Amino acid sequence: MSHQTGIRCNEQLLQFISKCKTESTEQIRLIKVSIHNEELILDEYKEPADDWEEDYRRFVKRMVLVSEPTYILFRLDSRDASGTYEWLFILWTPEDSSIRKKMVYASTKATLKQQFGGGNIAHDYFATTFDEISFSGLQSWLKSNKEGLPLTREEQELKTVRRDEALSSCITKTNKTLPGLEFPIDSEAINALFDLKDDNLSYVQLNIDVKNEEIRLCKKKTTNELDIHNIETEIPNDSARYHLIVFRHTFDGEFHKSIVFVYSIPNSYISVKERMLYSSCKSALLNAITDRIGIQIDKRLEIDNPGELTHNFLIEELHPRVDIVRKAFDKPKGPVGKRGGKRLIKTNGDD
C-alpha cells in the first residue's frame, strides 16, 4: 500500500469537481490537476469539441510538460450501468522529472481518486513518455491490459480454488538433494505472486530462508510505488534474490506489458552455500510460478551487478536489435589449380 502525503484538493478544485459531476458533466471533457503549495489545484480544463477519441488526440499531449508530473481526468462518452459518464484517470510522470516529484504525485494519487470518486473511473492509466500518452499508446494499453467485466461468482470461486490448490502444492516441503532442490514457498509469497498475476502488483522480490529452508516474500510494490526507471535500486548488492517485474513500456509506438524474472547473485558477499542454494532452487521456483500459479514469463535474466538492471537494459533484452549487414558481392573464384595458363591475344599491332 502506498504512503499518502496528506496533500488534498483545495476548495476551488472540490467545487469544480462537484459541479462538473452534476449539472455540467457534458460541458467538461478534461480536467488537469497539479500539486502546488502542498495542495491539489485545478490547473486547466477543456470543454468537448468532438467525440472523446478526437478530443483525446487534440488536447492531451498539449496538456503535459516534458519534466513536470500532472494528473488528467478525461471524460469518456461511455456510461456505466447507472447512466453516469465514465472517466479515464491519467498519472503523467515523465522520465525527466525529479524522483521527489514522481514520489509525491504517486503517493497523492489515491487521495485525488478518492475525492473525485473512484467509482466513476473506468480506466487508470500511467504514462511516462509521449509515446505512451499519445492516443495510439493509450489504445495499445487498453488492448493489452484487457480491462474487462467483473468476475462472475462462478469465475471468482474457480479463481479461489486455483489459488488454494497452488498454495497447498507450493507449501509442501520436498526433500531433495542438490541439484534440483525444491523449497516450499510460504503463503505470503504465493499471495503476492497471485496479486502480480492479477495486475495488483508490479514487483515481487523473493529470498531463501536458509535456516527454515523455504522461499519467502522479501518485498512487493504496486505500479505507483515502483519507480521502473530506477529499478536497479531495488536489487541488493550483498545478497541473492529472485525478482518478478511487470515491465510496462512502449517500443516502436506499441505498448507492451512484459513479465521479467531476474535472478540476482552478486559476485561478492555471497557464501558458497547460499550461491548453491539459490542456483539449485531456481528451476523448481520457476516451474511453480509458471505451472502452478500461471504466470507467463516473457524474459528470464541473471545478473551479478545491480547496476546492470536499467530501464534501457530491459528494453534491449526484450526487443533486441537485429543488425542486417549487407555484404558486397564477391565474384567467386575458380577451382584451385585448374585455371590453366594465361591466353595471349594477338592484336593488329603485333608482329
Coordinates of C-alpha atoms in Angstrom, one line a residue:
M1 CA 0.0 0.0 0.0
S2 CA 1.4 3.4 -0.9
H3 CA 2.0 6.0 1.8
Q4 CA -0.2 9.1 1.3
T5 CA 1.3 12.5 1.6
G6 CA -1.6 14.4 3.3
I7 CA -1.9 16.7 0.2
R8 CA -5.6 17.2 -0.6
C9 CA -7.8 19.1 -3.0
N10 CA -8.2 22.8 -2.3
E11 CA -11.7 24.2 -2.1
Q12 CA -11.8 25.6 -5.6
L13 CA -11.0 22.1 -7.1
L14 CA -13.6 20.4 -4.9
Q15 CA -16.3 22.8 -6.0
F16 CA -15.3 22.4 -9.7
I17 CA -15.4 18.6 -9.3
S18 CA -18.8 18.7 -7.7
K19 CA -20.1 21.0 -10.4
C20 CA -18.8 19.0 -13.4
K21 CA -20.1 15.7 -12.0
T22 CA -23.6 17.1 -11.6
E23 CA -25.1 19.8 -13.8
S24 CA -22.1 20.4 -16.0
T25 CA -20.8 16.9 -16.8
E26 CA -21.4 17.1 -20.5
Q27 CA -19.7 20.5 -20.7
I28 CA -16.4 19.2 -19.4
R29 CA -14.1 16.9 -21.4
L30 CA -10.8 17.2 -19.5
I31 CA -9.6 18.3 -16.1
K32 CA -5.9 18.9 -15.4
V33 CA -4.9 18.8 -11.7
S34 CA -1.5 19.7 -10.4
I35 CA 0.2 19.9 -6.9
H36 CA 1.1 23.5 -5.9
N37 CA 1.9 24.7 -2.4
E38 CA 1.1 21.3 -0.9
E39 CA -2.4 21.4 -2.4
L40 CA -4.2 19.7 -5.4
I41 CA -5.3 22.5 -7.6
L42 CA -7.3 23.0 -10.8
D43 CA -4.7 23.7 -13.4
E44 CA -6.8 23.8 -16.5
Y45 CA -9.9 22.3 -18.1
K46 CA -11.3 21.8 -21.6
E47 CA -14.8 21.6 -23.0
P48 CA -15.7 18.9 -25.5
A49 CA -15.1 19.8 -29.2
D50 CA -15.8 16.3 -30.8
D51 CA -16.1 12.7 -29.7
W52 CA -13.7 11.5 -26.9
E53 CA -11.2 10.0 -29.3
E54 CA -10.7 13.2 -31.4
D55 CA -10.7 15.3 -28.2
Y56 CA -8.0 13.0 -26.7
R57 CA -5.8 13.5 -29.8
R58 CA -6.5 17.2 -29.7
F59 CA -6.0 18.0 -26.0
V60 CA -4.0 15.5 -24.0
K61 CA -0.4 15.8 -25.4
R62 CA -0.7 19.6 -25.2
M63 CA -1.5 19.4 -21.6
V64 CA 1.7 17.7 -20.4
L65 CA 5.2 19.0 -20.0
V66 CA 8.4 17.2 -20.5
S67 CA 9.6 17.4 -16.9
E68 CA 6.5 18.1 -14.8
P69 CA 4.2 15.4 -13.5
T70 CA 0.4 16.0 -13.5
Y71 CA -2.9 14.3 -13.3
I72 CA -5.5 14.3 -16.1
L73 CA -9.1 13.3 -15.6
F74 CA -10.6 12.7 -19.1
R75 CA -14.3 12.1 -19.6
L76 CA -15.3 9.4 -22.0
D77 CA -18.5 9.2 -23.9
S78 CA -19.5 5.8 -22.4
R79 CA -21.7 5.5 -19.4
D80 CA -21.9 2.9 -16.6
A81 CA -25.0 0.9 -15.6
S82 CA -26.3 3.9 -13.6
G83 CA -26.1 6.2 -16.6
T84 CA -23.1 8.1 -15.2
Y85 CA -20.3 9.1 -17.5
E86 CA -17.1 7.1 -17.2
W87 CA -13.7 8.8 -16.8
L88 CA -10.1 8.0 -17.6
F89 CA -7.6 8.8 -14.9
I90 CA -4.0 9.5 -16.1
L91 CA -1.0 9.9 -14.0
W92 CA 1.8 11.6 -16.0
T93 CA 5.2 11.2 -14.5
P94 CA 7.8 11.9 -17.3
E95 CA 11.2 10.4 -17.2
D96 CA 12.9 13.8 -16.9
S97 CA 11.0 14.8 -13.7
S98 CA 12.8 14.5 -10.4
I99 CA 12.4 11.4 -8.2
R100 CA 10.9 13.5 -5.4
K101 CA 8.1 14.8 -7.7
K102 CA 7.4 11.3 -9.0
M103 CA 7.1 10.0 -5.4
V104 CA 4.8 12.9 -4.3
Y105 CA 2.5 12.5 -7.3
A106 CA 2.4 8.7 -7.0
S107 CA 1.7 8.9 -3.3
T108 CA -1.1 11.6 -3.7
K109 CA -2.9 9.7 -6.5
A110 CA -5.1 7.7 -4.2
T111 CA -6.3 10.9 -2.4
L112 CA -7.3 12.6 -5.7
K113 CA -9.1 9.5 -6.9
Q114 CA -11.0 9.2 -3.6
Q115 CA -12.0 12.9 -3.6
F116 CA -13.0 12.7 -7.2
G117 CA -14.9 9.5 -6.7
G118 CA -13.2 6.3 -7.7
G119 CA -16.4 4.6 -8.8
N120 CA -16.6 6.9 -11.8
I121 CA -13.1 6.0 -13.0
A122 CA -13.3 3.3 -15.7
H123 CA -9.6 3.2 -16.5
D124 CA -6.5 4.0 -14.5
Y125 CA -3.5 4.9 -16.8
F126 CA 0.1 5.5 -16.0
A127 CA 2.3 7.2 -18.6
T128 CA 6.0 8.3 -18.6
T129 CA 6.7 9.1 -22.3
F130 CA 4.9 11.0 -25.1
D131 CA 4.5 7.7 -27.0
E132 CA 2.7 6.2 -24.0
I133 CA 0.4 9.2 -23.5
S134 CA -0.4 9.5 -27.2
F135 CA -3.8 8.1 -28.4
S136 CA -2.1 5.2 -30.1
G137 CA -0.2 4.4 -26.9
L138 CA -3.5 4.5 -24.9
Q139 CA -5.2 2.3 -27.5
S140 CA -2.3 -0.3 -27.3
W141 CA -2.5 -0.2 -23.5
L142 CA -6.3 -0.7 -23.4
K143 CA -6.0 -3.6 -25.8
S144 CA -3.2 -5.4 -23.9
N145 CA -4.5 -4.6 -20.5
K146 CA -7.9 -6.1 -21.3
E147 CA -9.8 -4.4 -18.6
G148 CA -12.9 -6.4 -18.8
L149 CA -16.1 -7.0 -16.8
P150 CA -16.0 -8.0 -13.2
L151 CA -15.7 -11.7 -12.5
T152 CA -18.9 -13.7 -12.1
R153 CA -19.5 -15.6 -8.9
E154 CA -18.5 -18.9 -10.6
E155 CA -15.3 -17.3 -12.0
Q156 CA -14.4 -15.9 -8.6
E157 CA -15.0 -19.3 -7.0
L158 CA -12.8 -21.0 -9.6
K159 CA -10.1 -18.4 -9.1
T160 CA -10.2 -19.1 -5.4
V161 CA -10.0 -22.8 -5.9
R162 CA -7.0 -22.5 -8.2
R163 CA -5.2 -20.2 -5.7
D164 CA -5.8 -22.7 -2.9
E165 CA -4.6 -25.6 -5.0
A166 CA -1.4 -23.7 -5.8
L167 CA -1.0 -22.7 -2.2
S168 CA -1.3 -26.3 -1.0
S169 CA 1.1 -27.7 -3.6
C170 CA 3.7 -24.9 -3.2
I171 CA 3.9 -25.1 0.6
T172 CA 4.5 -28.9 0.7
K173 CA 8.1 -29.5 1.6
T174 CA 10.0 -31.9 -0.6
N175 CA 13.3 -33.5 0.4
K176 CA 15.7 -33.4 -2.5
T177 CA 19.4 -33.2 -2.8
L178 CA 21.4 -30.9 -5.0
P179 CA 21.0 -30.3 -7.9
G180 CA 17.3 -29.6 -8.4
L181 CA 16.4 -28.6 -4.9
E182 CA 12.8 -27.6 -4.2
F183 CA 12.0 -25.5 -1.2
P184 CA 8.4 -24.7 -0.2
I185 CA 7.0 -21.2 -0.9
D186 CA 5.3 -19.6 2.0
S187 CA 1.7 -18.4 1.8
E188 CA 2.6 -14.7 1.8
A189 CA 4.8 -15.1 -1.2
I190 CA 2.2 -17.1 -3.1
N191 CA -0.4 -14.5 -2.5
A192 CA 1.9 -11.8 -3.7
L193 CA 2.6 -13.8 -6.9
F194 CA -1.1 -14.2 -7.5
D195 CA -1.6 -10.4 -6.9
L196 CA 1.2 -9.8 -9.5
K197 CA -0.6 -12.2 -11.9
D198 CA -3.9 -10.3 -11.4
D199 CA -2.2 -7.0 -12.1
N200 CA -2.5 -5.8 -8.5
L201 CA 1.3 -5.7 -8.0
S202 CA 4.2 -4.8 -10.4
Y203 CA 7.1 -6.1 -8.4
V204 CA 7.8 -9.1 -6.2
Q205 CA 11.1 -9.9 -4.6
L206 CA 11.7 -13.3 -3.0
N207 CA 14.6 -14.7 -0.9
I208 CA 15.5 -18.0 0.6
D209 CA 15.2 -18.5 4.4
V210 CA 18.2 -20.8 4.7
K211 CA 17.5 -21.8 8.3
N212 CA 13.9 -22.9 7.7
E213 CA 14.6 -24.0 4.1
E214 CA 11.7 -22.1 2.4
I215 CA 11.2 -19.3 -0.1
R216 CA 9.8 -16.1 1.5
L217 CA 8.4 -12.8 0.3
C218 CA 11.0 -10.1 0.8
K219 CA 9.4 -7.1 -0.9
K220 CA 6.4 -6.2 -3.0
K221 CA 5.3 -3.0 -4.8
T222 CA 2.4 -1.7 -6.8
T223 CA 2.8 0.2 -10.1
N224 CA 2.6 3.5 -8.3
E225 CA 5.1 2.5 -5.7
L226 CA 7.6 1.1 -8.2
D227 CA 10.0 3.5 -10.0
I228 CA 10.6 1.4 -13.1
H229 CA 13.1 3.9 -14.4
N230 CA 15.3 3.2 -11.3
I231 CA 14.5 -0.5 -10.9
E232 CA 18.2 -1.2 -10.1
T233 CA 17.7 0.5 -6.8
E234 CA 15.5 -2.5 -5.7
I235 CA 18.3 -5.0 -6.2
P236 CA 20.5 -5.7 -3.1
N237 CA 24.2 -5.8 -3.7
D238 CA 25.1 -8.0 -0.8
S239 CA 22.7 -11.0 -1.1
A240 CA 21.0 -13.1 -3.7
R241 CA 17.3 -12.6 -4.7
Y242 CA 14.6 -13.7 -7.1
H243 CA 12.6 -10.8 -8.7
L244 CA 9.5 -10.7 -10.8
I245 CA 8.9 -7.4 -12.6
V246 CA 5.9 -6.3 -14.6
F247 CA 7.6 -4.1 -17.1
R248 CA 5.1 -1.7 -18.9
H249 CA 6.8 0.2 -21.7
T250 CA 6.4 1.5 -25.2
F251 CA 8.6 0.3 -28.1
D252 CA 8.3 1.5 -31.6
G253 CA 5.0 3.1 -30.9
E254 CA 3.5 -0.1 -29.4
F255 CA 2.6 -0.6 -25.7
H256 CA 3.9 -3.7 -24.1
K257 CA 3.4 -5.4 -20.7
S258 CA 6.1 -7.9 -20.1
I259 CA 6.8 -10.0 -17.1
V260 CA 10.6 -10.4 -16.4
F261 CA 12.1 -12.9 -14.0
V262 CA 15.5 -11.8 -12.6
Y263 CA 17.9 -13.9 -10.6
S264 CA 20.4 -11.6 -9.0
I265 CA 23.6 -13.1 -7.5
P266 CA 26.4 -10.6 -6.5
N267 CA 30.0 -11.7 -7.2
S268 CA 31.0 -10.8 -3.6
Y269 CA 29.5 -11.1 -0.1
I270 CA 27.8 -14.5 -1.0
S271 CA 28.8 -17.7 0.7
V272 CA 29.3 -20.8 -1.4
K273 CA 26.3 -22.5 0.3
E274 CA 24.0 -19.6 -0.4
R275 CA 25.1 -19.4 -4.0
M276 CA 24.4 -23.1 -4.5
L277 CA 21.0 -22.9 -2.8
Y278 CA 19.8 -20.1 -5.0
S279 CA 21.1 -21.7 -8.1
S280 CA 19.6 -25.1 -7.3
C281 CA 16.2 -23.7 -6.2
K282 CA 15.7 -21.5 -9.3
S283 CA 14.4 -24.2 -11.7
A284 CA 11.8 -25.5 -9.2
L285 CA 10.7 -22.0 -8.3
L286 CA 10.2 -21.1 -12.0
N287 CA 8.1 -24.2 -12.5
A288 CA 5.9 -23.3 -9.6
I289 CA 5.5 -19.7 -10.9
T290 CA 4.6 -20.8 -14.4
D291 CA 2.8 -24.1 -13.9
R292 CA 1.0 -23.8 -10.6
I293 CA 0.4 -20.1 -10.3
G294 CA 0.0 -19.5 -14.1
I295 CA 2.3 -16.5 -14.6
Q296 CA 3.7 -16.3 -18.1
I297 CA 7.3 -15.1 -18.0
D298 CA 8.4 -13.2 -21.1
K299 CA 12.1 -13.0 -20.2
R300 CA 14.5 -14.7 -17.8
L301 CA 17.7 -12.9 -16.7
E302 CA 20.6 -13.5 -14.4
I303 CA 22.7 -10.6 -13.2
D304 CA 25.7 -10.2 -10.8
N305 CA 25.7 -6.4 -10.7
P306 CA 22.5 -4.4 -9.7
G307 CA 23.6 -1.5 -11.9
E308 CA 23.1 -3.7 -14.9
L309 CA 19.3 -3.8 -14.5
T310 CA 18.4 -0.4 -16.0
H311 CA 15.3 0.6 -17.9
N312 CA 17.3 0.6 -21.2
F313 CA 18.8 -2.8 -20.4
L314 CA 15.3 -4.3 -20.1
I315 CA 14.2 -2.7 -23.4
E316 CA 17.2 -4.2 -25.2
E317 CA 16.7 -7.6 -23.7
L318 CA 13.0 -7.7 -24.6
H319 CA 13.5 -6.1 -28.0
P320 CA 16.9 -7.0 -29.3
R321 CA 18.0 -5.0 -32.3
V322 CA 18.8 -7.1 -35.4
D323 CA 21.7 -5.7 -37.4
I324 CA 21.4 -6.6 -41.0
V325 CA 24.8 -6.3 -42.7
R326 CA 24.8 -6.2 -46.5
K327 CA 28.0 -7.8 -47.8
A328 CA 29.4 -6.7 -51.0
F329 CA 29.1 -9.2 -53.8
D330 CA 32.3 -11.0 -54.4
K331 CA 33.0 -12.8 -57.7
P332 CA 33.5 -16.4 -56.9
K333 CA 37.0 -17.7 -57.5
G334 CA 37.5 -20.6 -59.8
P335 CA 38.8 -24.1 -58.7
V336 CA 42.3 -24.0 -57.3
G337 CA 44.8 -25.5 -59.6
K338 CA 42.5 -25.7 -62.6
R339 CA 42.7 -22.3 -64.1
G340 CA 45.2 -23.2 -66.9
G341 CA 47.8 -20.9 -68.4
K342 CA 47.2 -17.3 -69.5
R343 CA 45.9 -16.8 -73.0
L344 CA 47.8 -14.5 -75.4
I345 CA 45.5 -12.4 -77.6
K346 CA 47.2 -11.1 -80.8
T347 CA 46.3 -7.6 -81.8
N348 CA 46.8 -5.8 -85.1
G349 CA 49.9 -4.1 -83.8
D350 CA 51.6 -7.3 -83.0
D351 CA 54.1 -9.0 -85.5

